[in-house]
Amino acid sequence: MSSSLLSVINLTKKYGDFYANTDVNLNVKEGSIHGVIGPNGAGKTTLFNSLAGSTKPSSGKIIFDGQNIEHLEQYDRPILGIGRSFQVTSLFPDLTALENLRLASQAQEPARGFVFWHGITRKGFGQRRALHMLHRLGLDKQAQTPIKALSHGQQRILEVGMALMSEPSLLLLDEPTSGMGVDDIPQMINLLKQLREECTILLIEHNIRLVTEVCDQVTVLQAGKVISEGTPLEVSQDEKVKTAYLGEGI
Amino acid sequence: MQNTTPFKTYAMGLIAFVILLPLLIHSQVLATEILIFAMAAIGCNLLLGYSGLLSFGQSLFFGGGAYAASILSINFDVSLLTVIGFTLIVGIALAVLVGFFSIRRQGIYFVMITLAFGQLGYYAAFLAEDFTGGEDGLLDVPRVALKLPFLPDVHFDTDISFYILTSVLFVLSVMLMQLVVNSPFGSVLQAIRQNENRAEAIGYRVKLYKIAIFAFSGAITALSGALYALMLNFAPLSNIDIEISETILFMCVLGGLGSIFGSIVGAAVFLLASDFLSELWPRWMLILGFLVILVMLYARGGLWASLMIMLERAKEILGIKEKHNV
Amino acid sequence: MSLYLFQILNGVGLGMIYFLMGVGLTIIFGMMNFVNFAHGAFYALGAYACYVVMSITGSFWAGLVLAPICIGILALGIEKVLVRRLYAVDHSIQILITIGVMMMIREGTLLIWGTVPKSIRVPELLAGIVAFDDFVYPVYRLFIVGVTALIGIGLWLLLEKTRFGMVIRAGSERPHMVALLGINIDKLFSMTFIGGVALAGVAGALIAPIRGVDAFMGVEALGIAFVVVVIGGMGSFSGALIGGLIVGLVQSFTSGFWPAGTNVMIYSVMALIIMFRPNGLLGRA
Ligand SMILES: Nc1ncnc2c1ncn2[C@@H]1O[C@H](COP(=O)(O)OP(=O)(O)O)[C@@H](O)[C@H]1O
Ligand SMILES: [Mg+2]
C-alpha cells in the first residue's frame, strides 16, 4: 500500500450539541491532490480547522507523517510541515505583500521572531525567500503594495503563497478560488499543477471542473459525515452524492 | 510601517531634544516630568499602538516601580544602579504576571482584566501599609547616589543634575524601544495586532509574544515610576491609582498610536497644558475629556500626525496659489 | 447563626446592585457590540440625581423614580450625539471615547457638587429595623433586595417573554438577522442603550443612602461591574446575576473578618475564576 501522509481516524467535532464533524475517516496519499467537497455547512472548514490546529477535535486521531498531532498547538503545525490557506482571505491588511510573506517565512525559525536588538536585514529573516515567492506568484510588482490595495484575485493568490512559505509537505487549501473571477481562475489552476510536484495537497473546492481536472481522489462530506470517496469519476456517479447536491444545481 | 530614519540621526535628534527642552520651557522640574511621562506613554504605546493591547495595568507598573525604588532607597545603602536594576525586575515581574492572566482572553475581556488588576494593585498597596505607607505613601525618598568603583560618588540632589540623569535614562530607553519596534520581534507584533489568528496559523506563539511585549512595557513604565518617586522624594498612593493609567493612556493617544515620537509629543502637550490650565481652572480635565473625544473621532493619528497633515495641506494650497501667480 | 444570615442578606443586597450594573453593561455590549466605560459615571450620576430631586422635593421616593428617568434622558442625548457614531468602530476607540465621556461627567459633578460627599436620608418608612427573635436587620437593606429582585424579574420577563426581548436576544447573537426582520435598528439600539444606562442610574440611586454620594463612586463601581461581567461571562443575563451575587457575597463575608481587604478579595476571586474558567462561569467558549 502506498504510504499515507495523513490519516484521520474517527474525527468528531462538537459545538455544544451540534456535530460539525462525525467520525470522519480520511487517508491522504503522499504526492496526491485530494479533494474534499460537499454542500455548504457540510463541515469541510471545520475538518481543516482540526487538521491545522485552530480548533481541537472533540475525539478522534490525526496522524501526520507517522506522528499523532491532534494535541499539538496551531503554531507547531507549520513547522512540522502543514501549511494552510483560508477560505476567507486572512492576511495582514496594512502590511505590504512582501512583508506578509516575509513574516510567514520568519515564523519557520521560531527563535528569530524574538530578535529585538537589531533591525531586519536586507536579505535575512525570510526577506530573500519572500522575494522569491513573490516572483513565483507573479506579484513582483506588488512587493511594496499594502494588502488592502491589492485586487481580490491577487489576495487569493497571496493567501496560498502564505501557506507555502513554510515549505509544507502537506498543503491544506480551503476554497482557493472562492470569489475569484473567471479570468483569474486559470492562474490558480496553474499554480496547483506546479505545486503537485512539491507537496501533497488537500483541497476544498466548489468548482467541480477544477476538482475533476486536478484531483486524484475525492472525499465527499455531508452534514459532518463522509458519504462517498473515490476518484472524481467514481464520486460523480455515486447516487448519494447526487442526492446530497440536489438543489445545489450541479 | 518601518521607520527609516537612520539610527544615529534618531539618537542625535533625541539628544538635541533633551538639551533644548529645559531651555524652551524654563523649568527643569517640568522638563524632567515630561521625560518621565514620555517614557510611560511609550510603554503604553508598545502595547496599544504596536501590539493592539489596551492595558489599564499601567498604573500597577508605574506605581510598582515607584514603590520598589523608594523602598530600596529608604531602607538600604545602595547605589543608583542597584535601584534601577531592582525597579526593572519588579516592573518586568508585575507585567509578566498581569500579562499571563490577561492574555488568556482577547478584546474587551482583556481590557477588563487588566483594569481589574490595576484596581487589585491599588487596594493591595492601600493595605500593605508596612511597605507602601498605605494612604500616606512613602515620605522622604532619598535620591541615592551613583557609586562607581575608583570614582567619586555622583549625587543628583539638584534639579539640573536630576534632569541630566533622567535625560540619560530617557535617551537610552527610547533608543532601545526604537530598536525593538523596528526589529523582527516588532514586525511580529505588527502582525499580531493586524491579524492574530493568521499570525498563529503561520507559526508564531502569539501568547509568548504578548507576554514579551508586556515585559518591555512593564520595564520602561516601572523605570518612569521610579524616576517620578525620586523626583518628588515621595511615593504617594495616587501613583498606583487607576487615574495614572488613564493619564498615561491619554498621553499615548493624544500623541498618536504606533509612534514613539508621538508619545513624547503627547506627554509634553498633556503636561504643559495641565501646568497652564490647572492654575486657571481646577476642573481642566473636563476640557481634556472633550479633547480626547475629539481626537478619537476626528484625528486618530494623534496631534502630531494631524499637524503634519495640516502642514501638507497648507503647502498644497500655497503651492497652488504660487502657480496661479505665475 | 444570625451573623451568617446577616452577612448573606448584606451580600445579596450588594450583589443585586452589582447585578443591575453588570446587566446594563452586558446587554449594551451583547446587543450593540458597544463597550461603555462611562457606565460607572452614569451610576454616580444616578446617585446625584436622587440627591438633587430629594433636596428639592424632600421625597426619597421621588428621587428614586426620577433619577433613572433623568439619566435615561441624558443617555438619549449622548446616544444621539455621540454613541450612535461608534457602533461600527474598533472596541479600543469606543473605550477611549467613553473614558472621555466618563471624565467629563466626573469633572462635571465635581464642578457642580464639589468634593465633599453628600448624604441621603432614608425615608421614615424604611428607616427602622426588623426583628425576628434575636435577629435584627435594617429595613432599607431588605427594601434593596426586594426592589432589585423585582427589577430583575421584570427584566427577565421582558427579555424572555416579550417580542421586544426576543429581538434583543436575537440581536445579541446575530445582529444582522434583526435588520432582516424589518426592525428599526437605530431605535432599538437607542432604547437598549437608554435602558442599560438607566439601570446603572437605578443602582446608583438605591445605593446612595447606604454609601453616600461622591464623584468617585463611579470608578469604583465600574471596576466592580467589570469583575461581575468577567466572572459571569459577557452578554449573559444569568451570568450577570451570578457574577453580581458572588461579588456581593464575597464582599460581605470578607468584611466580617477582614474589613480592609474586601476589594483585594473580590479581585483575587476574579483572578482565580479566570485562571480556571477563562470564559467566565456562563460564558461561551
Ligand atoms: N465556531 C463554531 N461554533 C458553532 N458552530 C460552528 C462553528 N464553526 C462552524 N460551525 C458550524 O459547523 C457547520 C459546518 O461549518 P463549516 O465547517 O464551515 O462548513 P463548510 O466549510 O463545509 O461550508 C456549520 O453548520 C457551522 O454553522
Ligand atoms: Mg467552508
mmCIF file of N, CA, C and O and ligand atoms in Angstrom, chain A residues 45 87 174-175, ligand 2:
data_model
loop_
_atom_site.group_PDB
_atom_site.id
_atom_site.type_symbol
_atom_site.label_atom_id
_atom_site.label_comp_id
_atom_site.label_asym_id
_atom_site.label_seq_id
_atom_site.Cartn_x
_atom_site.Cartn_y
_atom_site.Cartn_z
ATOM 1 N N THR A 45 -14.634 23.067 6.365
ATOM 2 C CA THR A 45 -13.710 24.010 7.015
ATOM 3 C C THR A 45 -13.411 23.564 8.445
ATOM 4 O O THR A 45 -12.281 23.674 8.926
ATOM 5 N N GLN A 87 -10.384 30.090 3.682
ATOM 6 C CA GLN A 87 -11.495 30.326 2.768
ATOM 7 C C GLN A 87 -11.779 31.820 2.645
ATOM 8 O O GLN A 87 -11.979 32.351 1.563
ATOM 9 N N ASP A 174 -8.294 25.861 1.430
ATOM 10 C CA ASP A 174 -9.734 25.975 1.659
ATOM 11 C C ASP A 174 -10.343 26.907 0.617
ATOM 12 O O ASP A 174 -10.223 28.122 0.704
ATOM 13 N N GLU A 175 -10.977 26.320 -0.377
ATOM 14 C CA GLU A 175 -11.602 27.070 -1.473
ATOM 15 C C GLU A 175 -10.721 28.189 -2.000
ATOM 16 O O GLU A 175 -11.077 29.365 -1.918
HETATM 17 MG MG MG D 2 -16.014 26.330 4.447
#
